[in-house]
mmCIF file of C-alpha atoms in Angstrom:
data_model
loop_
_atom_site.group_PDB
_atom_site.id
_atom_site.type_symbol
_atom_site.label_atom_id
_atom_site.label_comp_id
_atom_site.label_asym_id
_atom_site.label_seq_id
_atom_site.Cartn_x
_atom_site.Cartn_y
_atom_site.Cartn_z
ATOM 1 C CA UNK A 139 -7.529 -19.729 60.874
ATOM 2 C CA UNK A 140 -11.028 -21.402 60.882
ATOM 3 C CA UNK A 141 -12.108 -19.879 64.560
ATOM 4 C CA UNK A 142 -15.521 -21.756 64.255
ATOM 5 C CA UNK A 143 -13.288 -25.070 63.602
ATOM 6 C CA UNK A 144 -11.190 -24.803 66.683
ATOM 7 C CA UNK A 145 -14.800 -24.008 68.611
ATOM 8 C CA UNK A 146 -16.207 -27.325 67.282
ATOM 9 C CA UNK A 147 -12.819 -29.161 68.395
ATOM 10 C CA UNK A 148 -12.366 -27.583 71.788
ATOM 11 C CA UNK A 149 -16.400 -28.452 72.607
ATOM 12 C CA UNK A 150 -15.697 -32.326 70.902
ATOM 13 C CA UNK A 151 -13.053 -32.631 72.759
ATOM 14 C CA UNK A 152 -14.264 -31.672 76.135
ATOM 15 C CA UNK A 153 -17.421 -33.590 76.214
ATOM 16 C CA UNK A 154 -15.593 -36.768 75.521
ATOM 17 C CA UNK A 155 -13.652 -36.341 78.998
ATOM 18 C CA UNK A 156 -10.763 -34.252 78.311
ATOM 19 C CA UNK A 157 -11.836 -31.026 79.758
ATOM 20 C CA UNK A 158 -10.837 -27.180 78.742
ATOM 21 C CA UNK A 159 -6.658 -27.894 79.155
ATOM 22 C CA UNK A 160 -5.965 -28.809 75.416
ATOM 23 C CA UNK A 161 -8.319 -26.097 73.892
ATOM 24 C CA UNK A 162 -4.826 -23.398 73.288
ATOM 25 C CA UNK A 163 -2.854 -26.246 71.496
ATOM 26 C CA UNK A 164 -5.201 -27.124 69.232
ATOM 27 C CA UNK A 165 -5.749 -23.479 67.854
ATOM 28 C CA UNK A 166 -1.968 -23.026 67.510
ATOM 29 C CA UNK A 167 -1.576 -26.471 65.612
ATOM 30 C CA UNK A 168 -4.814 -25.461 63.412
ATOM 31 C CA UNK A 169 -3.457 -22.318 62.889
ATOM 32 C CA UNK A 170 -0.307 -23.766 61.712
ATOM 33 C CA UNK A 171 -2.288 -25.665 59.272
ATOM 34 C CA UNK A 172 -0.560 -29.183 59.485
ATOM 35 C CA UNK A 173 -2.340 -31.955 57.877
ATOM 36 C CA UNK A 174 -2.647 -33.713 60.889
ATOM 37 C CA UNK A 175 -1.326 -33.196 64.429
ATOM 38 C CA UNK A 176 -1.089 -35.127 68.122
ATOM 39 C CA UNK A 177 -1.841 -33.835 71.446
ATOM 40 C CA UNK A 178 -0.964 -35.855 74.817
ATOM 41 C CA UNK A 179 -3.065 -35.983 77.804
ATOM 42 C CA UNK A 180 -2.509 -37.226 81.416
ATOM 43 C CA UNK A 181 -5.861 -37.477 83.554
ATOM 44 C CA UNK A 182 -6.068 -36.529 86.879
ATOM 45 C CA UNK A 183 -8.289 -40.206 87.666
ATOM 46 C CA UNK A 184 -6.089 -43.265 87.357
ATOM 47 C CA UNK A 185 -3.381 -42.749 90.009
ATOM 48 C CA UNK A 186 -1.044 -41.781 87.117
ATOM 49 C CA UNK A 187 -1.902 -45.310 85.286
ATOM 50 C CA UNK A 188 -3.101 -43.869 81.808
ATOM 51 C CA UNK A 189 -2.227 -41.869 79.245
ATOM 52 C CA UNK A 190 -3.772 -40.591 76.524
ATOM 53 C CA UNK A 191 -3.098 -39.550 72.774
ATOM 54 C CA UNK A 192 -5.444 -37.243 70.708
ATOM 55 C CA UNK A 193 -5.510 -37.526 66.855
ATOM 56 C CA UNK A 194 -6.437 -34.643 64.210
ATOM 57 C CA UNK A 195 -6.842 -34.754 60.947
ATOM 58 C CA UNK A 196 -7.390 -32.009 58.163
ATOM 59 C CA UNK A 197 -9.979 -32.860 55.212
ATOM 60 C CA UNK A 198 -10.024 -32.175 51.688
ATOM 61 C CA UNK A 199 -12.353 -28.842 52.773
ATOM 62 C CA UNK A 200 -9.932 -27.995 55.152
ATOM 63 C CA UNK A 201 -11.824 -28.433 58.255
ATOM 64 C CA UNK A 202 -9.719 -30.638 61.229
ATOM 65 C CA UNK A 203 -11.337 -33.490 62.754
ATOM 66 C CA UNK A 204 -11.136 -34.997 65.952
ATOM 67 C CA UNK A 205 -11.156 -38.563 64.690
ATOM 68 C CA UNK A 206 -9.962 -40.842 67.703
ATOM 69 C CA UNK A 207 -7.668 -41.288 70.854
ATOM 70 C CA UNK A 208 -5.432 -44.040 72.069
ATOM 71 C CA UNK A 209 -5.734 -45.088 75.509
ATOM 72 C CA UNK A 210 -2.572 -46.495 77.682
ATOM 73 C CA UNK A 211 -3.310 -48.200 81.112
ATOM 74 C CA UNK A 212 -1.007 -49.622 83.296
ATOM 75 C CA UNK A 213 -3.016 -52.020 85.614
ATOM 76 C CA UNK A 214 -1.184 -52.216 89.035
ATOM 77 C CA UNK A 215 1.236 -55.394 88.507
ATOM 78 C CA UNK A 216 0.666 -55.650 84.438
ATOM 79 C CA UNK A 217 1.745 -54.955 81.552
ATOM 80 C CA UNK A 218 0.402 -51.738 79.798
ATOM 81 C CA UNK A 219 -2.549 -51.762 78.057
ATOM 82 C CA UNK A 220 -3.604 -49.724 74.497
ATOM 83 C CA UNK A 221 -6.471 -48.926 72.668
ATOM 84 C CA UNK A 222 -8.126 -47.031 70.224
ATOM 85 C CA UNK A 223 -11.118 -45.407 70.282
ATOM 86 C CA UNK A 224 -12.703 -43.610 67.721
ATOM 87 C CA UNK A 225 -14.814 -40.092 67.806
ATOM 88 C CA UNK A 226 -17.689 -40.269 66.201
ATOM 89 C CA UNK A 227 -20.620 -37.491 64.949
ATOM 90 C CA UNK A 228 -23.743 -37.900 67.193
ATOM 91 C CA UNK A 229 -26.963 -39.304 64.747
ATOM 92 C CA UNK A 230 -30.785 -39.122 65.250
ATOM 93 C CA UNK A 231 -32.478 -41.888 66.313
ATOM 94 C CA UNK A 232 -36.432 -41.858 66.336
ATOM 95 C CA UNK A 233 -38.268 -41.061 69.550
ATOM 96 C CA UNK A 234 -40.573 -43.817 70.750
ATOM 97 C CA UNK A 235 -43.065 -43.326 74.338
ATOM 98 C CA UNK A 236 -43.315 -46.214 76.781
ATOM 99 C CA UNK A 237 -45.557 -47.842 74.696
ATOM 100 C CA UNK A 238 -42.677 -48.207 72.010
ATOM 101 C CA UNK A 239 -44.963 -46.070 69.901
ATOM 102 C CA UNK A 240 -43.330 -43.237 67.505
ATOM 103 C CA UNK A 241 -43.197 -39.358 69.193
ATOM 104 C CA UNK A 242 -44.897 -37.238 66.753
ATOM 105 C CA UNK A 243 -43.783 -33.204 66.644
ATOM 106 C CA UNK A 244 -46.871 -30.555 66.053
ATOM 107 C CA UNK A 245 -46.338 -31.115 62.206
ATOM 108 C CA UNK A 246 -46.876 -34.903 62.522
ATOM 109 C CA UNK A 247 -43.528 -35.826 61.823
ATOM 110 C CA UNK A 248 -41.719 -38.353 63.907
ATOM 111 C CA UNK A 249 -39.605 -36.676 66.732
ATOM 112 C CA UNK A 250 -35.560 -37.401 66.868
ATOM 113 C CA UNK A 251 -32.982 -37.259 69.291
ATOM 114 C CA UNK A 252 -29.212 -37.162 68.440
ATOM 115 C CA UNK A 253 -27.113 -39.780 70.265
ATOM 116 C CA UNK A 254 -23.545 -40.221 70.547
ATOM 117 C CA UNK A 255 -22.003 -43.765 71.038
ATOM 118 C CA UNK A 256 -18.345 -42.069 71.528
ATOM 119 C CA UNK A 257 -16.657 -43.646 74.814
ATOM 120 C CA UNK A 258 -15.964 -41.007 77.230
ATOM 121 C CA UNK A 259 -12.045 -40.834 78.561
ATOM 122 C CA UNK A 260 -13.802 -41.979 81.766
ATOM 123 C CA UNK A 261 -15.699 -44.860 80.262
ATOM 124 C CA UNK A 262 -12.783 -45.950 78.184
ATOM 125 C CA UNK A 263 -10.690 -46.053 81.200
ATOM 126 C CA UNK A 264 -13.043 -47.720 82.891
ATOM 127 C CA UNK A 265 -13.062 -50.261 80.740
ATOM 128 C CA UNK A 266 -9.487 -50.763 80.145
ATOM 129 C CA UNK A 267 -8.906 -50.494 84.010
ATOM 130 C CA UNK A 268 -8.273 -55.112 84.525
ATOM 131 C CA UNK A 269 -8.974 -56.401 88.164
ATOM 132 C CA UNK A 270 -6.520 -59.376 89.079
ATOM 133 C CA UNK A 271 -8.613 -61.890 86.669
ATOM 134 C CA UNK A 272 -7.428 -59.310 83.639
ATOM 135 C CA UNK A 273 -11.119 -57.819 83.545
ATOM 136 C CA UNK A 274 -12.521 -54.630 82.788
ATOM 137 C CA UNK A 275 -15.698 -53.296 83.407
ATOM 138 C CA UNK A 276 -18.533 -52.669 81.501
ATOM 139 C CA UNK A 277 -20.313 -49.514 79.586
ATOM 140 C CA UNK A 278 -23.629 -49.044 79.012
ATOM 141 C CA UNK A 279 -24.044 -46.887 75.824
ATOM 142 C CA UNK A 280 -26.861 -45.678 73.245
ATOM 143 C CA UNK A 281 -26.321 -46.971 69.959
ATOM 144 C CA UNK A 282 -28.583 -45.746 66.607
ATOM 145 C CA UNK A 283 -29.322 -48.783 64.020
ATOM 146 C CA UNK A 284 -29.440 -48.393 60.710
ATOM 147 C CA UNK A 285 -32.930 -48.051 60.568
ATOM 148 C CA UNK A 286 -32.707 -44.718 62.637
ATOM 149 C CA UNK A 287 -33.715 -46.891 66.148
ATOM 150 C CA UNK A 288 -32.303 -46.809 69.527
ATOM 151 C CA UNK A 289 -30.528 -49.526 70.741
ATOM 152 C CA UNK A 290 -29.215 -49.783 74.247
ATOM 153 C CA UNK A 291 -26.147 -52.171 75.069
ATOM 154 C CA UNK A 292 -23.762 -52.591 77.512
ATOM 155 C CA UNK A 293 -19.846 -53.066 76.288
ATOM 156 C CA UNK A 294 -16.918 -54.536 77.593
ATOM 157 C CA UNK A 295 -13.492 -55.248 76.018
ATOM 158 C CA UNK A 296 -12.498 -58.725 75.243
ATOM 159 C CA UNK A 297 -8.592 -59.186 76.100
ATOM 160 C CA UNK A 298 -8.064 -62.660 75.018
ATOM 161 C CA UNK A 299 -7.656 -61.585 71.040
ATOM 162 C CA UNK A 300 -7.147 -58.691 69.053
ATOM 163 C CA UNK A 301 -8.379 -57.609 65.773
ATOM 164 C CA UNK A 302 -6.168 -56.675 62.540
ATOM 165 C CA UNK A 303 -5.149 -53.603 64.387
ATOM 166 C CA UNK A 304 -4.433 -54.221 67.318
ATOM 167 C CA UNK A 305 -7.380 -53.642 69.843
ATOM 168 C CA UNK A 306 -8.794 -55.358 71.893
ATOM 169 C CA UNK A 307 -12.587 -56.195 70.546
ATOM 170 C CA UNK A 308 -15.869 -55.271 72.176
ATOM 171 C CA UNK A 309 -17.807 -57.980 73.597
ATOM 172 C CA UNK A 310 -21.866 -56.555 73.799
ATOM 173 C CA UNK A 311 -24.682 -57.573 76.200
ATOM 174 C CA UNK A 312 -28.373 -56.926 76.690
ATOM 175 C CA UNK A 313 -31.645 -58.029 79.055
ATOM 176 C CA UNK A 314 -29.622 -57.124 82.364
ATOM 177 C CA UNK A 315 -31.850 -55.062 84.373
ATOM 178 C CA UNK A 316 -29.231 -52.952 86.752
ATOM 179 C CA UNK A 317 -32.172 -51.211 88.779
ATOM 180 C CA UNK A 318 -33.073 -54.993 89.156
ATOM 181 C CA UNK A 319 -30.433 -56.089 90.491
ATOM 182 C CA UNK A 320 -29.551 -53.236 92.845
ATOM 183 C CA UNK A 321 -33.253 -53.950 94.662
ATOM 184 C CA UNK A 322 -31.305 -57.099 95.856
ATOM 185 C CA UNK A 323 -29.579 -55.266 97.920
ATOM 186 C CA UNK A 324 -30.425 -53.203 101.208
ATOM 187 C CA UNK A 325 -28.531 -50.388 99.293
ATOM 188 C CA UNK A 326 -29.062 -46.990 101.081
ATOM 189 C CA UNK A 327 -28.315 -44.858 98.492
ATOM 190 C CA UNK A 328 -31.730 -46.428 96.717
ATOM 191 C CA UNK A 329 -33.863 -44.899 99.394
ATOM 192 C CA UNK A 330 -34.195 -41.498 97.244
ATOM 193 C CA UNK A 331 -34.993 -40.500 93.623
ATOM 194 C CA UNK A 332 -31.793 -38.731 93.308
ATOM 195 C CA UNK A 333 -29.891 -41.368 95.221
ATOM 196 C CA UNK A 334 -30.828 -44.118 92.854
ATOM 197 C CA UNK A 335 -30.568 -41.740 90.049
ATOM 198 C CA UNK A 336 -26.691 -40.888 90.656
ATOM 199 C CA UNK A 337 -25.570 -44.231 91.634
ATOM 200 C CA UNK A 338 -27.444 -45.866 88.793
ATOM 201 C CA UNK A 339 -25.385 -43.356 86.484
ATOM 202 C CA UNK A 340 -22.035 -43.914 87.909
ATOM 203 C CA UNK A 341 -22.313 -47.933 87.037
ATOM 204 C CA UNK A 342 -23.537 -47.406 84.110
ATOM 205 C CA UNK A 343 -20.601 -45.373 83.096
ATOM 206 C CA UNK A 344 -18.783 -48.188 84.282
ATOM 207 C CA UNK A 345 -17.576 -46.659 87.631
ATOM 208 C CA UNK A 346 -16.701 -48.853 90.747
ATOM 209 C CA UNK A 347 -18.839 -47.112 92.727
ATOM 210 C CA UNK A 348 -19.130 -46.931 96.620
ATOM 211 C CA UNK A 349 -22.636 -47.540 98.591
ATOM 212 C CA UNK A 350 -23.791 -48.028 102.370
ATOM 213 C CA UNK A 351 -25.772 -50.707 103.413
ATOM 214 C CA UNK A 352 -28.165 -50.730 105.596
ATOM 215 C CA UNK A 353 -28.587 -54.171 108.038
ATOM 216 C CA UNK A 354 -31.757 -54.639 109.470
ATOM 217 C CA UNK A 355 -31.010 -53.871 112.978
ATOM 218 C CA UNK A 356 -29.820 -50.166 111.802
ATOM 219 C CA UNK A 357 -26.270 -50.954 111.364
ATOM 220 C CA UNK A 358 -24.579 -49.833 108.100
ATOM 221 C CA UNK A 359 -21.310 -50.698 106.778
ATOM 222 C CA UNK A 360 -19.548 -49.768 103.435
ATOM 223 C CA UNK A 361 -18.805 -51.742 100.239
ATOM 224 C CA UNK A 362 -17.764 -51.046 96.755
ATOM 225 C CA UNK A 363 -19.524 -52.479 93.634
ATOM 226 C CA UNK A 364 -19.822 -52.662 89.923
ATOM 227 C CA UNK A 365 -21.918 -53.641 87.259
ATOM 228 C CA UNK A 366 -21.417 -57.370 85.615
ATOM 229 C CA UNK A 367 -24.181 -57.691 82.898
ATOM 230 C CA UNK A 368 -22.170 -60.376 81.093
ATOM 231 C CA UNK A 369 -22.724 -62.639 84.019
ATOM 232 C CA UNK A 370 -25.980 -60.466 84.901
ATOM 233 C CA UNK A 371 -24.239 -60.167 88.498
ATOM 234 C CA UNK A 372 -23.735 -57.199 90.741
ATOM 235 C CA UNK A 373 -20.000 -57.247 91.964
ATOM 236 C CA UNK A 374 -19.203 -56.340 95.361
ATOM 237 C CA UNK A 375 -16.416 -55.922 97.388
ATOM 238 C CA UNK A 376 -15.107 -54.873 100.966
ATOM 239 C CA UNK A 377 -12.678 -51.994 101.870
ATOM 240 C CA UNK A 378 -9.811 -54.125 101.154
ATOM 241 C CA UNK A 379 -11.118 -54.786 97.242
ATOM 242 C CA UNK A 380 -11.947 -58.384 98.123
ATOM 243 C CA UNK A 381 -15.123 -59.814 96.614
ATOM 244 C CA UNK A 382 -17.575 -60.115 98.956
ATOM 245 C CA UNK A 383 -20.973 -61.738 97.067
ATOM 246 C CA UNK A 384 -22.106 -62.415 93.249
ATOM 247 C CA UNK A 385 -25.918 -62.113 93.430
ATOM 248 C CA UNK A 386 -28.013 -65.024 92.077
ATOM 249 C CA UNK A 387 -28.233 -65.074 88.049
ATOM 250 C CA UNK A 388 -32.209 -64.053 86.498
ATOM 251 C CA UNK A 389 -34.276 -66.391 85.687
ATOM 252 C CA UNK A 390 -34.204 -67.792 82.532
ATOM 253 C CA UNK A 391 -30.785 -67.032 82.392
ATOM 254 C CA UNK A 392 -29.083 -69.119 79.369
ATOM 255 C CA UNK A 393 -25.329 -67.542 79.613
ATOM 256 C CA UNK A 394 -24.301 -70.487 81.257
ATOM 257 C CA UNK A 395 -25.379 -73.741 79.457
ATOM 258 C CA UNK A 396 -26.778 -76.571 81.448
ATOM 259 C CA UNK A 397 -23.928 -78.878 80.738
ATOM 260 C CA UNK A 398 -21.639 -76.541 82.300
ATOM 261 C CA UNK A 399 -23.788 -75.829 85.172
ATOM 262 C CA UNK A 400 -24.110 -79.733 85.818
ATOM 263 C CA UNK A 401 -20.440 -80.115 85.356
ATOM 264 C CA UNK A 402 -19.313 -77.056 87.184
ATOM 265 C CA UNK A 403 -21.754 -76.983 90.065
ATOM 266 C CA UNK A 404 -19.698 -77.838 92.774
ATOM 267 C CA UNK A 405 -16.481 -76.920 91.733
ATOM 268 C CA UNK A 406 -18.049 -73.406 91.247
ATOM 269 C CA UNK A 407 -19.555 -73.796 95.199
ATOM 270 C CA UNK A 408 -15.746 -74.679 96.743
ATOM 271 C CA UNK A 409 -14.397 -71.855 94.377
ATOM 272 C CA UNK A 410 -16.604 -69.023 96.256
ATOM 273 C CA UNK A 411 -15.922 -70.385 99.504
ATOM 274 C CA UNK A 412 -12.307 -70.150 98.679
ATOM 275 C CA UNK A 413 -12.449 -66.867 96.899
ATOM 276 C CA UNK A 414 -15.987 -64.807 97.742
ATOM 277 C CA UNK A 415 -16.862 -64.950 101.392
ATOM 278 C CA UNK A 416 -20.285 -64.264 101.261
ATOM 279 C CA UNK A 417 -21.569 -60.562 102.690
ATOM 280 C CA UNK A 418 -22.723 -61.057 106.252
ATOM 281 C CA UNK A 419 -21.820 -57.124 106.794
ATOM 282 C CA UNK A 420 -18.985 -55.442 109.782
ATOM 283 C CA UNK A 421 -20.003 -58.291 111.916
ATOM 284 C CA UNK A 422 -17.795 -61.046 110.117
ATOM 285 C CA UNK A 423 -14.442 -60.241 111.331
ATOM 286 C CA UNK A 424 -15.584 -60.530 114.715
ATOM 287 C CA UNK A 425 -16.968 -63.813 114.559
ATOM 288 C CA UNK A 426 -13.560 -65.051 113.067
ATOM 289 C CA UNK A 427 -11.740 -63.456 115.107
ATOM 290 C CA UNK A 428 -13.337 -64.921 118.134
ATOM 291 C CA UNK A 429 -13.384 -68.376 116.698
ATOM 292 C CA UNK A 430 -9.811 -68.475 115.938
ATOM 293 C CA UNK A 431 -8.978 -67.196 119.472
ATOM 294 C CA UNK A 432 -10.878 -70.444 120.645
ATOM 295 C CA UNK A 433 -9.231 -72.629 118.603
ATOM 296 C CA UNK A 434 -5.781 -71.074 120.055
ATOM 297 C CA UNK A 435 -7.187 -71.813 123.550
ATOM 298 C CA UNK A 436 -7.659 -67.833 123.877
ATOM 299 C CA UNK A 437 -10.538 -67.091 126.378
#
C-alpha cells in the first residue's frame, strides 16, 4: 500500500470540510486496491438535511484520486436536492501588490501563490441550502485564469435548469463590494479589526451569519444576514427568519434594466411592504402592538 497516497487523500479530504473521520476507510479501501471506491458522510451542520458521497478513483500509475463528491440537501418542506462537485489540484496564480503590479522574488522572478477553487462541504452546503423562494446563497472563491491571474468571483447555483448531467449550473458575479455594504449598517461586530475580519469571512463562505446592532441611543438588538451580490444587497432577517431590509442597490448599478425598473417600480414598493418590513430595530413590535390594542378599543 502507497502510505504517502493515503497521506495525500486523508489531508485532500480534510481541508475540503470533511474532517479526520474517513481517514481509516480510505487506507483499507486503498489497500484493497479497488479501482475505484465510495465513502458516505453525514455532517454534523445541517440539522441532519445533507448527505454526502465521496468518489475515488485509481490511475493508470496507480495512485487514487479524490476526484469529486455529491451533495444531498433536503431543504425543510422540499424536495431533496443533488450535486456534484468536483476536487480539483490547487494552481499558481501570479502575485500582484496594490498597485496591480507583478511581486518579484530575490531572483527577479515573478512571485506565485497556489489557489484552490474546490468548494468546501461547508460552502457547497451553503449553497445548496434554498430559503422559501428556492435560493441558495452565494460563495466567494479565488479562481486562476489561464493566463496564470487571479480572479475573484462570487458563485451561486442556478436551480431553474440543469446541465447534461444533471447539476444545477453556477451563476458568477463580480463589482459587489461586501465591506461596502456592511458600512451601511450600524453593525457592531465592525467596530474591531478582528470583528470585521471574522464576520467578513463567514459571508463570504456563504454563511448566514448572526450580528448585533447597535441603535443610536445604545440599544442593540440581534439579526441574521447574508451576502446577495447578485442583487448587490445585504440580506437581513429577524429571530424568526423573516426579512427585515434589502439595502439600496450601488450606483451605477445595471442588473436591473431601466425598463424593468420603470415597469416594476411600484409593484416592487407594495411587494416589500407586504413581505420586508423595513428594520426599525426591538422597538417595532411595541409600536404594533400598541396600535392594534387601540384599534381594539384597548387602553
Amino acid at each position: 500500500m502507497n502510505e504517502n497516497n493515503v497521506a495525500y487523500l486523508a489531508k485532500q479530504v480534510k481541508y475540503t470540510g470533511f474532517g479526520d473521520s474517513l481517514e481509516h476507510k480510505i487506507m483499507e479501501n486503498v489497500a484493497e486496491g479497488k479501482q475505484d471506491f465510495k465513502l458516505n458522510f453525514k455532517p454534523e451542520f445541517g440539522e441532519g438535511r445533507a448527505e454526502a458521497t465521496l468518489h475515488f478513483r485509481r490511475s493508470d500509475q496507480g495512485n487514487y484520486f479524490f476526484n469529486k463528491y455529491d451533495l444531498q440537501v433536503t431543504p425543510e418542506g422540499k424536495e431533496p436536492l443533488t450535486q456534484s462537485f468536483n476536487v480539483k489540484p490547487s494552481k499558481p496564480a501570479t502575485i500582484r501588490d496594490e498597485e496591480k503590479k507583478i511581486v518579484l522574488d530575490g531572483e527577479g522572478k515573478p512571485k506565485t501563490e497556489l489557489l484552490n477553487n474546490s468548494f468546501t462541504l461547508k460552502e457547497a452546503f451553503n449553497m445548496m441550502d434554498v430559503n422559501a423562494k428556492g435560493e441558495g446563497r452565494a460563495v466567494l472563491k479565488d479562481f486562476v485564469t489561464k493566463e496564470g491571474e487571479k480572479e475573484t468571483l462570487w458563485n451561486k447555483l442556478d436551480f431553474t435548469s440543469r446541465d447534461q448531467y444533471g447539476n444545477y449550473p453556477i451563476k458568477t458575479f463580480f463589482n459587489y463590494s461586501l465591506e461596502a455594504k456592511l458600512s451601511q449598517f450600524p453593525i457592531k461586530e465592525l467596530s474591531t479589526p478582528d470583528g470585521k475580519k471574522q464576520l467578513l469571512d463567514s459571508l463570504e463562505r456563504g454563511n448566514r451569519q448572526a450580528v448585533t446592532m447597535t441603535l443610536p441611543n445604545g440599544t442593540e438588538y440581534k439579526r441574521s444576514i447574508e451576502a446577495n451580490p447578485q442583487f448587490k444587497t445585504i440580506n437581513m432577517f429577524d429571530g424568526n427568519q423573516r426579512v427585515k431590509h434589502q439595502s439600496i442597490k450601488q450606483e451605477g448599478d445595471k442588473s436591473a434594466t431601466q425598463s424593468e425598473g420603470k415597469n416594476q417600480g411600484a409593484k416592487a414598493a407594495n411587494k416589500n411592504s407586504a413581505t420586508a418590513d423595513m428594520d426599525n430595530g426591538p422597538t417595532m413590535a411595541v409600536k404594533k402592538q400598541s396600535a392594534k390594542r387601540k384599534s381594539q378599543g384597548v387602553s
